[in-house]
Amino acid sequence: MFRPQTLRPRLTSVPAFVIPRRMLTVTRTLFMTNGEQLIYDKLHGELQPTKLSVTDSSGGCGSMYVVEIEAECFRGLNRVKQTKMVNGLLKSELKEMHGMRVLCTVPPEKA
């Protein structure tokens, strides 16, 4: 008797790599679009964030981005000023896109 479900490949889990926490600062995604790479490099160079994620939320056409950034330079600033700081750095890039969602945070204080 033919059973189609027996012919499906099974997914196997890949072992995760253990990385010490101090090395988990800013990592670059292997599959970034050109727009993501440009925004990432500009923000990383200017703000030196502890965490940074840039995602093209438009499906690859480059018209919408989501930026999640955690940087010490945001400490003491309200969210509006944090967002204005990021938007100011990306002023020329913002002219060419439909929009950008910016999520700014401050790293936790060390005890």
PDB file of N, CA and C in Angstrom:
ATOM      1  N   MET A   1       0.829  -1.175   0.000  1.00  0.00           N
ATOM      2  CA  MET A   1       0.000   0.000   0.000  1.00  0.00           C
ATOM      3  C   MET A   1       0.884   1.253   0.000  1.00  0.00           C
ATOM      4  N   PHE A   2       0.549   2.218  -0.831  1.00  0.00           N
ATOM      5  CA  PHE A   2       1.321   3.443  -0.977  1.00  0.00           C
ATOM      6  C   PHE A   2       0.917   4.450   0.107  1.00  0.00           C
ATOM      7  N   ARG A   3       1.911   4.961   0.839  1.00  0.00           N
ATOM      8  CA  ARG A   3       1.677   5.990   1.857  1.00  0.00           C
ATOM      9  C   ARG A   3       2.564   7.191   1.557  1.00  0.00           C
ATOM     10  N   PRO A   4       1.995   8.292   1.068  1.00  0.00           N
ATOM     11  CA  PRO A   4       2.811   9.459   0.716  1.00  0.00           C
ATOM     12  C   PRO A   4       3.581  10.042   1.886  1.00  0.00           C
ATOM     13  N   GLN A   5       3.027   9.977   3.099  1.00  0.00           N
ATOM     14  CA  GLN A   5       3.716  10.571   4.232  1.00  0.00           C
ATOM     15  C   GLN A   5       5.022   9.867   4.566  1.00  0.00           C
ATOM     16  N   THR A   6       5.191   8.638   4.164  1.00  0.00           N
ATOM     17  CA  THR A   6       6.446   7.952   4.450  1.00  0.00           C
ATOM     18  C   THR A   6       7.559   8.411   3.518  1.00  0.00           C
ATOM     19  N   LEU A   7       7.221   9.080   2.419  1.00  0.00           N
ATOM     20  CA  LEU A   7       8.225   9.543   1.468  1.00  0.00           C
ATOM     21  C   LEU A   7       8.725  10.956   1.764  1.00  0.00           C
ATOM     22  N   ARG A   8       8.090  11.656   2.692  1.00  0.00           N
ATOM     23  CA  ARG A   8       8.514  13.012   3.019  1.00  0.00           C
ATOM     24  C   ARG A   8       9.838  12.988   3.775  1.00  0.00           C
ATOM     25  N   PRO A   9      10.707  13.906   3.465  1.00  0.00           N
ATOM     26  CA  PRO A   9      11.956  13.967   4.235  1.00  0.00           C
ATOM     27  C   PRO A   9      11.661  14.462   5.642  1.00  0.00           C
ATOM     28  N   ARG A  10      12.359  13.945   6.586  1.00  0.00           N
ATOM     29  CA  ARG A  10      12.179  14.370   7.967  1.00  0.00           C
ATOM     30  C   ARG A  10      13.146  15.493   8.281  1.00  0.00           C
ATOM     31  N   LEU A  11      12.654  16.451   9.041  1.00  0.00           N
ATOM     32  CA  LEU A  11      13.508  17.542   9.472  1.00  0.00           C
ATOM     33  C   LEU A  11      14.278  17.105  10.707  1.00  0.00           C
ATOM     34  N   THR A  12      15.542  17.353  10.684  1.00  0.00           N
ATOM     35  CA  THR A  12      16.352  17.018  11.849  1.00  0.00           C
ATOM     36  C   THR A  12      16.853  18.311  12.457  1.00  0.00           C
ATOM     37  N   SER A  13      17.028  18.299  13.729  1.00  0.00           N
ATOM     38  CA  SER A  13      17.507  19.504  14.391  1.00  0.00           C
ATOM     39  C   SER A  13      19.023  19.590  14.251  1.00  0.00           C
ATOM     40  N   VAL A  14      19.482  20.803  14.067  1.00  0.00           N
ATOM     41  CA  VAL A  14      20.914  21.060  13.944  1.00  0.00           C
ATOM     42  C   VAL A  14      21.403  21.521  15.308  1.00  0.00           C
ATOM     43  N   PRO A  15      22.500  20.961  15.806  1.00  0.00           N
ATOM     44  CA  PRO A  15      22.977  21.384  17.119  1.00  0.00           C
ATOM     45  C   PRO A  15      23.354  22.861  17.115  1.00  0.00           C
ATOM     46  N   ALA A  16      22.977  23.562  18.169  1.00  0.00           N
ATOM     47  CA  ALA A  16      23.282  24.988  18.285  1.00  0.00           C
ATOM     48  C   ALA A  16      24.716  25.155  18.759  1.00  0.00           C
ATOM     49  N   PHE A  17      25.315  26.248  18.346  1.00  0.00           N
ATOM     50  CA  PHE A  17      26.661  26.561  18.793  1.00  0.00           C
ATOM     51  C   PHE A  17      26.572  27.362  20.075  1.00  0.00           C
ATOM     52  N   VAL A  18      27.444  27.075  21.002  1.00  0.00           N
ATOM     53  CA  VAL A  18      27.466  27.797  22.258  1.00  0.00           C
ATOM     54  C   VAL A  18      28.486  28.910  22.129  1.00  0.00           C
ATOM     55  N   ILE A  19      28.012  30.146  22.330  1.00  0.00           N
ATOM     56  CA  ILE A  19      28.878  31.312  22.217  1.00  0.00           C
ATOM     57  C   ILE A  19      28.843  32.044  23.552  1.00  0.00           C
ATOM     58  N   PRO A  20      29.999  32.409  24.092  1.00  0.00           N
ATOM     59  CA  PRO A  20      29.999  33.159  25.349  1.00  0.00           C
ATOM     60  C   PRO A  20      29.219  34.458  25.196  1.00  0.00           C
ATOM     61  N   ARG A  21      28.532  34.885  26.249  1.00  0.00           N
ATOM     62  CA  ARG A  21      27.658  36.058  26.195  1.00  0.00           C
ATOM     63  C   ARG A  21      28.408  37.315  25.780  1.00  0.00           C
ATOM     64  N   ARG A  22      29.649  37.475  26.180  1.00  0.00           N
ATOM     65  CA  ARG A  22      30.385  38.694  25.845  1.00  0.00           C
ATOM     66  C   ARG A  22      30.618  38.834  24.343  1.00  0.00           C
ATOM     67  N   MET A  23      30.506  37.754  23.595  1.00  0.00           N
ATOM     68  CA  MET A  23      30.718  37.805  22.149  1.00  0.00           C
ATOM     69  C   MET A  23      29.424  38.112  21.399  1.00  0.00           C
ATOM     70  N   LEU A  24      28.282  38.140  22.100  1.00  0.00           N
ATOM     71  CA  LEU A  24      27.004  38.379  21.447  1.00  0.00           C
ATOM     72  C   LEU A  24      26.679  39.868  21.400  1.00  0.00           C
ATOM     73  N   THR A  25      27.584  40.684  20.921  1.00  0.00           N
ATOM     74  CA  THR A  25      27.310  42.115  20.841  1.00  0.00           C
ATOM     75  C   THR A  25      26.578  42.398  19.543  1.00  0.00           C
ATOM     76  N   VAL A  26      27.282  42.772  18.530  1.00  0.00           N
ATOM     77  CA  VAL A  26      26.645  43.082  17.250  1.00  0.00           C
ATOM     78  C   VAL A  26      27.095  42.050  16.238  1.00  0.00           C
ATOM     79  N   THR A  27      26.142  41.362  15.652  1.00  0.00           N
ATOM     80  CA  THR A  27      26.473  40.374  14.644  1.00  0.00           C
ATOM     81  C   THR A  27      25.820  40.750  13.332  1.00  0.00           C
ATOM     82  N   ARG A  28      26.477  40.483  12.263  1.00  0.00           N
ATOM     83  CA  ARG A  28      25.979  40.802  10.941  1.00  0.00           C
ATOM     84  C   ARG A  28      25.316  39.565  10.352  1.00  0.00           C
ATOM     85  N   THR A  29      24.119  39.730   9.827  1.00  0.00           N
ATOM     86  CA  THR A  29      23.406  38.627   9.205  1.00  0.00           C
ATOM     87  C   THR A  29      24.089  38.267   7.892  1.00  0.00           C
ATOM     88  N   LEU A  30      24.152  36.980   7.575  1.00  0.00           N
ATOM     89  CA  LEU A  30      24.823  36.537   6.363  1.00  0.00           C
ATOM     90  C   LEU A  30      24.063  36.917   5.094  1.00  0.00           C
ATOM     91  N   PHE A  31      22.752  37.042   5.173  1.00  0.00           N
ATOM     92  CA  PHE A  31      21.952  37.270   3.982  1.00  0.00           C
ATOM     93  C   PHE A  31      21.282  38.635   4.013  1.00  0.00           C
ATOM     94  N   MET A  32      22.062  39.690   4.054  1.00  0.00           N
ATOM     95  CA  MET A  32      21.517  41.044   4.076  1.00  0.00           C
ATOM     96  C   MET A  32      21.364  41.571   2.652  1.00  0.00           C
ATOM     97  N   THR A  33      20.305  42.358   2.434  1.00  0.00           N
ATOM     98  CA  THR A  33      20.167  43.044   1.148  1.00  0.00           C
ATOM     99  C   THR A  33      21.129  44.232   1.138  1.00  0.00           C
ATOM    100  N   ASN A  34      21.308  44.848  -0.009  1.00  0.00           N
ATOM    101  CA  ASN A  34      22.207  46.007  -0.099  1.00  0.00           C
ATOM    102  C   ASN A  34      21.730  47.147   0.792  1.00  0.00           C
ATOM    103  N   GLY A  35      20.404  47.381   0.821  1.00  0.00           N
ATOM    104  CA  GLY A  35      19.849  48.437   1.665  1.00  0.00           C
ATOM    105  C   GLY A  35      20.058  48.160   3.139  1.00  0.00           C
ATOM    106  N   GLU A  36      19.832  46.919   3.554  1.00  0.00           N
ATOM    107  CA  GLU A  36      20.062  46.538   4.949  1.00  0.00           C
ATOM    108  C   GLU A  36      21.530  46.738   5.315  1.00  0.00           C
ATOM    109  N   GLN A  37      22.417  46.340   4.431  1.00  0.00           N
ATOM    110  CA  GLN A  37      23.855  46.456   4.674  1.00  0.00           C
ATOM    111  C   GLN A  37      24.271  47.922   4.811  1.00  0.00           C
ATOM    112  N   LEU A  38      23.732  48.781   3.956  1.00  0.00           N
ATOM    113  CA  LEU A  38      24.059  50.204   3.997  1.00  0.00           C
ATOM    114  C   LEU A  38      23.616  50.825   5.324  1.00  0.00           C
ATOM    115  N   ILE A  39      22.391  50.553   5.735  1.00  0.00           N
ATOM    116  CA  ILE A  39      21.873  51.089   6.998  1.00  0.00           C
ATOM    117  C   ILE A  39      22.655  50.524   8.173  1.00  0.00           C
ATOM    118  N   TYR A  40      22.924  49.226   8.145  1.00  0.00           N
ATOM    119  CA  TYR A  40      23.671  48.570   9.210  1.00  0.00           C
ATOM    120  C   TYR A  40      25.052  49.213   9.376  1.00  0.00           C
ATOM    121  N   ASP A  41      25.784  49.340   8.281  1.00  0.00           N
ATOM    122  CA  ASP A  41      27.143  49.892   8.343  1.00  0.00           C
ATOM    123  C   ASP A  41      27.150  51.323   8.851  1.00  0.00           C
ATOM    124  N   LYS A  42      26.198  52.134   8.405  1.00  0.00           N
ATOM    125  CA  LYS A  42      26.144  53.538   8.811  1.00  0.00           C
ATOM    126  C   LYS A  42      25.849  53.672  10.307  1.00  0.00           C
ATOM    127  N   LEU A  43      24.855  52.930  10.802  1.00  0.00           N
ATOM    128  CA  LEU A  43      24.508  53.002  12.225  1.00  0.00           C
ATOM    129  C   LEU A  43      25.594  52.388  13.099  1.00  0.00           C
ATOM    130  N   HIS A  44      26.165  51.281  12.657  1.00  0.00           N
ATOM    131  CA  HIS A  44      27.220  50.627  13.436  1.00  0.00           C
ATOM    132  C   HIS A  44      28.442  51.523  13.553  1.00  0.00           C
ATOM    133  N   GLY A  45      28.791  52.215  12.480  1.00  0.00           N
ATOM    134  CA  GLY A  45      29.957  53.084  12.499  1.00  0.00           C
ATOM    135  C   GLY A  45      29.777  54.328  13.353  1.00  0.00           C
ATOM    136  N   GLU A  46      28.585  54.886  13.363  1.00  0.00           N
ATOM    137  CA  GLU A  46      28.348  56.146  14.081  1.00  0.00           C
ATOM    138  C   GLU A  46      27.964  55.954  15.549  1.00  0.00           C
ATOM    139  N   LEU A  47      27.092  54.990  15.830  1.00  0.00           N
ATOM    140  CA  LEU A  47      26.537  54.861  17.183  1.00  0.00           C
ATOM    141  C   LEU A  47      27.193  53.775  18.030  1.00  0.00           C
ATOM    142  N   GLN A  48      27.955  52.885  17.418  1.00  0.00           N
ATOM    143  CA  GLN A  48      28.616  51.776  18.106  1.00  0.00           C
ATOM    144  C   GLN A  48      27.653  51.054  19.051  1.00  0.00           C
ATOM    145  N   PRO A  49      26.594  50.472  18.498  1.00  0.00           N
ATOM    146  CA  PRO A  49      25.571  49.829  19.332  1.00  0.00           C
ATOM    147  C   PRO A  49      26.037  48.498  19.919  1.00  0.00           C
ATOM    148  N   THR A  50      25.371  48.107  20.995  1.00  0.00           N
ATOM    149  CA  THR A  50      25.632  46.794  21.576  1.00  0.00           C
ATOM    150  C   THR A  50      24.774  45.744  20.879  1.00  0.00           C
ATOM    151  N   LYS A  51      23.629  46.157  20.329  1.00  0.00           N
ATOM    152  CA  LYS A  51      22.778  45.282  19.529  1.00  0.00           C
ATOM    153  C   LYS A  51      22.240  46.081  18.358  1.00  0.00           C
ATOM    154  N   LEU A  52      22.194  45.445  17.195  1.00  0.00           N
ATOM    155  CA  LEU A  52      21.697  46.116  15.998  1.00  0.00           C
ATOM    156  C   LEU A  52      21.120  45.090  15.044  1.00  0.00           C
ATOM    157  N   SER A  53      19.893  45.341  14.624  1.00  0.00           N
ATOM    158  CA  SER A  53      19.226  44.478  13.660  1.00  0.00           C
ATOM    159  C   SER A  53      18.534  45.356  12.632  1.00  0.00           C
ATOM    160  N   VAL A  54      18.797  45.105  11.358  1.00  0.00           N
ATOM    161  CA  VAL A  54      18.155  45.830  10.263  1.00  0.00           C
ATOM    162  C   VAL A  54      17.459  44.807   9.381  1.00  0.00           C
ATOM    163  N   THR A  55      16.150  44.999   9.161  1.00  0.00           N
ATOM    164  CA  THR A  55      15.366  44.058   8.378  1.00  0.00           C
ATOM    165  C   THR A  55      14.568  44.794   7.323  1.00  0.00           C
ATOM    166  N   ASP A  56      14.636  44.321   6.093  1.00  0.00           N
ATOM    167  CA  ASP A  56      13.818  44.858   5.011  1.00  0.00           C
ATOM    168  C   ASP A  56      12.430  44.232   5.140  1.00  0.00           C
ATOM    169  N   SER A  57      11.467  45.024   5.611  1.00  0.00           N
ATOM    170  CA  SER A  57      10.121  44.499   5.840  1.00  0.00           C
ATOM    171  C   SER A  57       9.221  44.652   4.621  1.00  0.00           C
ATOM    172  N   SER A  58       9.783  45.134   3.510  1.00  0.00           N
ATOM    173  CA  SER A  58       8.986  45.329   2.297  1.00  0.00           C
ATOM    174  C   SER A  58       9.028  44.118   1.381  1.00  0.00           C
ATOM    175  N   GLY A  59       9.697  43.066   1.801  1.00  0.00           N
ATOM    176  CA  GLY A  59       9.780  41.876   0.966  1.00  0.00           C
ATOM    177  C   GLY A  59      10.951  41.895   0.014  1.00  0.00           C
ATOM    178  N   GLY A  60      11.903  42.777   0.236  1.00  0.00           N
ATOM    179  CA  GLY A  60      13.111  42.806  -0.584  1.00  0.00           C
ATOM    180  C   GLY A  60      13.220  43.961  -1.551  1.00  0.00           C
ATOM    181  N   CYS A  61      12.178  44.793  -1.662  1.00  0.00           N
ATOM    182  CA  CYS A  61      12.251  45.896  -2.637  1.00  0.00           C
ATOM    183  C   CYS A  61      12.925  47.136  -2.063  1.00  0.00           C
ATOM    184  N   GLY A  62      13.123  47.187  -0.745  1.00  0.00           N
ATOM    185  CA  GLY A  62      13.874  48.279  -0.136  1.00  0.00           C
ATOM    186  C   GLY A  62      13.064  49.515   0.185  1.00  0.00           C
ATOM    187  N   SER A  63      11.746  49.396   0.281  1.00  0.00           N
ATOM    188  CA  SER A  63      10.947  50.587   0.563  1.00  0.00           C
ATOM    189  C   SER A  63      10.588  50.730   2.047  1.00  0.00           C
ATOM    190  N   MET A  64      10.722  49.677   2.840  1.00  0.00           N
ATOM    191  CA  MET A  64      10.397  49.708   4.268  1.00  0.00           C
ATOM    192  C   MET A  64      11.435  48.920   5.054  1.00  0.00           C
ATOM    193  N   TYR A  65      11.879  49.475   6.175  1.00  0.00           N
ATOM    194  CA  TYR A  65      12.863  48.802   7.015  1.00  0.00           C
ATOM    195  C   TYR A  65      12.434  48.851   8.477  1.00  0.00           C
ATOM    196  N   VAL A  66      12.883  47.862   9.221  1.00  0.00           N
ATOM    197  CA  VAL A  66      12.724  47.841  10.670  1.00  0.00           C
ATOM    198  C   VAL A  66      14.126  47.820  11.263  1.00  0.00           C
ATOM    199  N   VAL A  67      14.425  48.804  12.094  1.00  0.00           N
ATOM    200  CA  VAL A  67      15.733  48.910  12.737  1.00  0.00           C
ATOM    201  C   VAL A  67      15.538  48.758  14.233  1.00  0.00           C
ATOM    202  N   GLU A  68      16.198  47.772  14.807  1.00  0.00           N
ATOM    203  CA  GLU A  68      16.201  47.574  16.256  1.00  0.00           C
ATOM    204  C   GLU A  68      17.624  47.821  16.727  1.00  0.00           C
ATOM    205  N   ILE A  69      17.789  48.810  17.596  1.00  0.00           N
ATOM    206  CA  ILE A  69      19.131  49.211  17.994  1.00  0.00           C
ATOM    207  C   ILE A  69      19.189  49.464  19.494  1.00  0.00           C
ATOM    208  N   GLU A  70      20.273  49.008  20.101  1.00  0.00           N
ATOM    209  CA  GLU A  70      20.530  49.234  21.518  1.00  0.00           C
ATOM    210  C   GLU A  70      21.910  49.872  21.613  1.00  0.00           C
ATOM    211  N   ALA A  71      21.964  51.089  22.159  1.00  0.00           N
ATOM    212  CA  ALA A  71      23.240  51.801  22.223  1.00  0.00           C
ATOM    213  C   ALA A  71      23.335  52.615  23.510  1.00  0.00           C
ATOM    214  N   GLU A  72      24.538  52.726  24.023  1.00  0.00           N
ATOM    215  CA  GLU A  72      24.794  53.478  25.246  1.00  0.00           C
ATOM    216  C   GLU A  72      24.546  54.973  25.045  1.00  0.00           C
ATOM    217  N   CYS A  73      24.735  55.472  23.834  1.00  0.00           N
ATOM    218  CA  CYS A  73      24.545  56.901  23.572  1.00  0.00           C
ATOM    219  C   CYS A  73      23.086  57.339  23.725  1.00  0.00           C
ATOM    220  N   PHE A  74      22.161  56.399  23.849  1.00  0.00           N
ATOM    221  CA  PHE A  74      20.753  56.725  24.058  1.00  0.00           C
ATOM    222  C   PHE A  74      20.416  56.974  25.529  1.00  0.00           C
ATOM    223  N   ARG A  75      21.350  56.653  26.423  1.00  0.00           N
ATOM    224  CA  ARG A  75      21.076  56.782  27.854  1.00  0.00           C
ATOM    225  C   ARG A  75      20.767  58.244  28.195  1.00  0.00           C
ATOM    226  N   GLY A  76      19.660  58.447  28.901  1.00  0.00           N
ATOM    227  CA  GLY A  76      19.264  59.790  29.319  1.00  0.00           C
ATOM    228  C   GLY A  76      18.393  60.522  28.302  1.00  0.00           C
ATOM    229  N   LEU A  77      18.239  59.971  27.111  1.00  0.00           N
ATOM    230  CA  LEU A  77      17.401  60.593  26.080  1.00  0.00           C
ATOM    231  C   LEU A  77      16.044  59.914  26.041  1.00  0.00           C
ATOM    232  N   ASN A  78      14.999  60.691  25.755  1.00  0.00           N
ATOM    233  CA  ASN A  78      13.689  60.067  25.599  1.00  0.00           C
ATOM    234  C   ASN A  78      13.607  59.399  24.225  1.00  0.00           C
ATOM    235  N   ARG A  79      12.546  58.642  23.992  1.00  0.00           N
ATOM    236  CA  ARG A  79      12.425  57.855  22.751  1.00  0.00           C
ATOM    237  C   ARG A  79      12.388  58.728  21.503  1.00  0.00           C
ATOM    238  N   VAL A  80      11.774  59.883  21.603  1.00  0.00           N
ATOM    239  CA  VAL A  80      11.694  60.779  20.443  1.00  0.00           C
ATOM    240  C   VAL A  80      13.096  61.236  20.042  1.00  0.00           C
ATOM    241  N   LYS A  81      13.907  61.631  21.010  1.00  0.00           N
ATOM    242  CA  LYS A  81      15.271  62.086  20.710  1.00  0.00           C
ATOM    243  C   LYS A  81      16.147  60.937  20.203  1.00  0.00           C
ATOM    244  N   GLN A  82      15.931  59.729  20.741  1.00  0.00           N
ATOM    245  CA  GLN A  82      16.675  58.561  20.266  1.00  0.00           C
ATOM    246  C   GLN A  82      16.356  58.299  18.792  1.00  0.00           C
ATOM    247  N   THR A  83      15.072  58.328  18.467  1.00  0.00           N
ATOM    248  CA  THR A  83      14.642  58.076  17.091  1.00  0.00           C
ATOM    249  C   THR A  83      15.134  59.180  16.158  1.00  0.00           C
ATOM    250  N   LYS A  84      15.099  60.422  16.607  1.00  0.00           N
ATOM    251  CA  LYS A  84      15.593  61.538  15.786  1.00  0.00           C
ATOM    252  C   LYS A  84      17.089  61.394  15.513  1.00  0.00           C
ATOM    253  N   MET A  85      17.820  60.862  16.485  1.00  0.00           N
ATOM    254  CA  MET A  85      19.259  60.649  16.293  1.00  0.00           C
ATOM    255  C   MET A  85      19.498  59.644  15.164  1.00  0.00           C
ATOM    256  N   VAL A  86      18.741  58.545  15.174  1.00  0.00           N
ATOM    257  CA  VAL A  86      18.873  57.524  14.132  1.00  0.00           C
ATOM    258  C   VAL A  86      18.416  58.081  12.791  1.00  0.00           C
ATOM    259  N   ASN A  87      17.277  58.766  12.767  1.00  0.00           N
ATOM    260  CA  ASN A  87      16.761  59.336  11.515  1.00  0.00           C
ATOM    261  C   ASN A  87      17.714  60.379  10.942  1.00  0.00           C
ATOM    262  N   GLY A  88      18.363  61.153  11.806  1.00  0.00           N
ATOM    263  CA  GLY A  88      19.323  62.147  11.345  1.00  0.00           C
ATOM    264  C   GLY A  88      20.513  61.520  10.631  1.00  0.00           C
ATOM    265  N   LEU A  89      20.967  60.373  11.129  1.00  0.00           N
ATOM    266  CA  LEU A  89      22.083  59.676  10.487  1.00  0.00           C
ATOM    267  C   LEU A  89      21.691  59.080   9.140  1.00  0.00           C
ATOM    268  N   LEU A  90      20.410  58.732   9.002  1.00  0.00           N
ATOM    269  CA  LEU A  90      19.936  58.075   7.775  1.00  0.00           C
ATOM    270  C   LEU A  90      19.092  59.018   6.913  1.00  0.00           C
ATOM    271  N   LYS A  91      19.347  60.317   7.026  1.00  0.00           N
ATOM    272  CA  LYS A  91      18.541  61.321   6.335  1.00  0.00           C
ATOM    273  C   LYS A  91      18.492  61.104   4.820  1.00  0.00           C
ATOM    274  N   SER A  92      19.621  60.867   4.206  1.00  0.00           N
ATOM    275  CA  SER A  92      19.648  60.693   2.742  1.00  0.00           C
ATOM    276  C   SER A  92      18.997  59.375   2.316  1.00  0.00           C
ATOM    277  N   GLU A  93      19.138  58.335   3.145  1.00  0.00           N
ATOM    278  CA  GLU A  93      18.524  57.044   2.826  1.00  0.00           C
ATOM    279  C   GLU A  93      17.002  57.098   2.968  1.00  0.00           C
ATOM    280  N   LEU A  94      16.512  57.885   3.931  1.00  0.00           N
ATOM    281  CA  LEU A  94      15.071  57.992   4.156  1.00  0.00           C
ATOM    282  C   LEU A  94      14.352  58.639   2.970  1.00  0.00           C
ATOM    283  N   LYS A  95      15.045  59.481   2.228  1.00  0.00           N
ATOM    284  CA  LYS A  95      14.433  60.131   1.056  1.00  0.00           C
ATOM    285  C   LYS A  95      14.055  59.117  -0.017  1.00  0.00           C
ATOM    286  N   GLU A  96      14.769  58.011  -0.068  1.00  0.00           N
ATOM    287  CA  GLU A  96      14.566  57.021  -1.122  1.00  0.00           C
ATOM    288  C   GLU A  96      13.630  55.880  -0.719  1.00  0.00           C
ATOM    289  N   MET A  97      13.169  55.870   0.532  1.00  0.00           N
ATOM    290  CA  MET A  97      12.311  54.761   0.972  1.00  0.00           C
ATOM    291  C   MET A  97      10.953  55.276   1.420  1.00  0.00           C
ATOM    292  N   HIS A  98      10.020  54.356   1.525  1.00  0.00           N
ATOM    293  CA  HIS A  98       8.661  54.686   1.953  1.00  0.00           C
ATOM    294  C   HIS A  98       8.614  54.977   3.449  1.00  0.00           C
ATOM    295  N   GLY A  99       9.313  54.200   4.239  1.00  0.00           N
ATOM    296  CA  GLY A  99       9.306  54.414   5.675  1.00  0.00           C
ATOM    297  C   GLY A  99      10.253  53.497   6.408  1.00  0.00           C
ATOM    298  N   MET A 100      10.424  53.805   7.706  1.00  0.00           N
ATOM    299  CA  MET A 100      11.318  53.011   8.534  1.00  0.00           C
ATOM    300  C   MET A 100      10.781  53.005   9.956  1.00  0.00           C
ATOM    301  N   ARG A 101      10.739  51.841  10.549  1.00  0.00           N
ATOM    302  CA  ARG A 101      10.325  51.693  11.938  1.00  0.00           C
ATOM    303  C   ARG A 101      11.580  51.554  12.775  1.00  0.00           C
ATOM    304  N   VAL A 102      11.745  52.435  13.757  1.00  0.00           N
ATOM    305  CA  VAL A 102      12.957  52.444  14.581  1.00  0.00           C
ATOM    306  C   VAL A 102      12.587  52.107  16.022  1.00  0.00           C
ATOM    307  N   LEU A 103      13.227  51.073  16.553  1.00  0.00           N
ATOM    308  CA  LEU A 103      13.025  50.656  17.945  1.00  0.00           C
ATOM    309  C   LEU A 103      14.342  50.818  18.694  1.00  0.00           C
ATOM    310  N   CYS A 104      14.430  51.842  19.519  1.00  0.00           N
ATOM    311  CA  CYS A 104      15.660  52.150  20.251  1.00  0.00           C
ATOM    312  C   CYS A 104      15.547  51.701  21.696  1.00  0.00           C
ATOM    313  N   THR A 105      16.637  51.150  22.216  1.00  0.00           N
ATOM    314  CA  THR A 105      16.713  50.778  23.637  1.00  0.00           C
ATOM    315  C   THR A 105      18.086  51.130  24.174  1.00  0.00           C
ATOM    316  N   VAL A 106      18.146  51.169  25.493  1.00  0.00           N
ATOM    317  CA  VAL A 106      19.403  51.448  26.193  1.00  0.00           C
ATOM    318  C   VAL A 106      19.855  50.142  26.825  1.00  0.00           C
ATOM    319  N   PRO A 107      21.154  49.824  26.761  1.00  0.00           N
ATOM    320  CA  PRO A 107      21.623  48.581  27.396  1.00  0.00           C
ATOM    321  C   PRO A 107      21.430  48.652  28.914  1.00  0.00           C
ATOM    322  N   PRO A 108      21.189  47.509  29.528  1.00  0.00           N
ATOM    323  CA  PRO A 108      21.034  47.514  30.992  1.00  0.00           C
ATOM    324  C   PRO A 108      22.331  47.922  31.674  1.00  0.00           C
ATOM    325  N   GLU A 109      22.173  48.595  32.800  1.00  0.00           N
ATOM    326  CA  GLU A 109      23.365  49.010  33.558  1.00  0.00           C
ATOM    327  C   GLU A 109      24.017  47.802  34.193  1.00  0.00           C
ATOM    328  N   LYS A 110      25.346  47.816  34.208  1.00  0.00           N
ATOM    329  CA  LYS A 110      26.088  46.703  34.798  1.00  0.00           C
ATOM    330  C   LYS A 110      26.132  46.885  36.315  1.00  0.00           C
ATOM    331  N   ALA A 111      25.955  45.801  37.013  1.00  0.00           N
ATOM    332  CA  ALA A 111      25.922  45.862  38.489  1.00  0.00           C
ATOM    333  C   ALA A 111      27.303  45.933  39.081  1.00  0.00           C
TER     334      ALA A 111
END
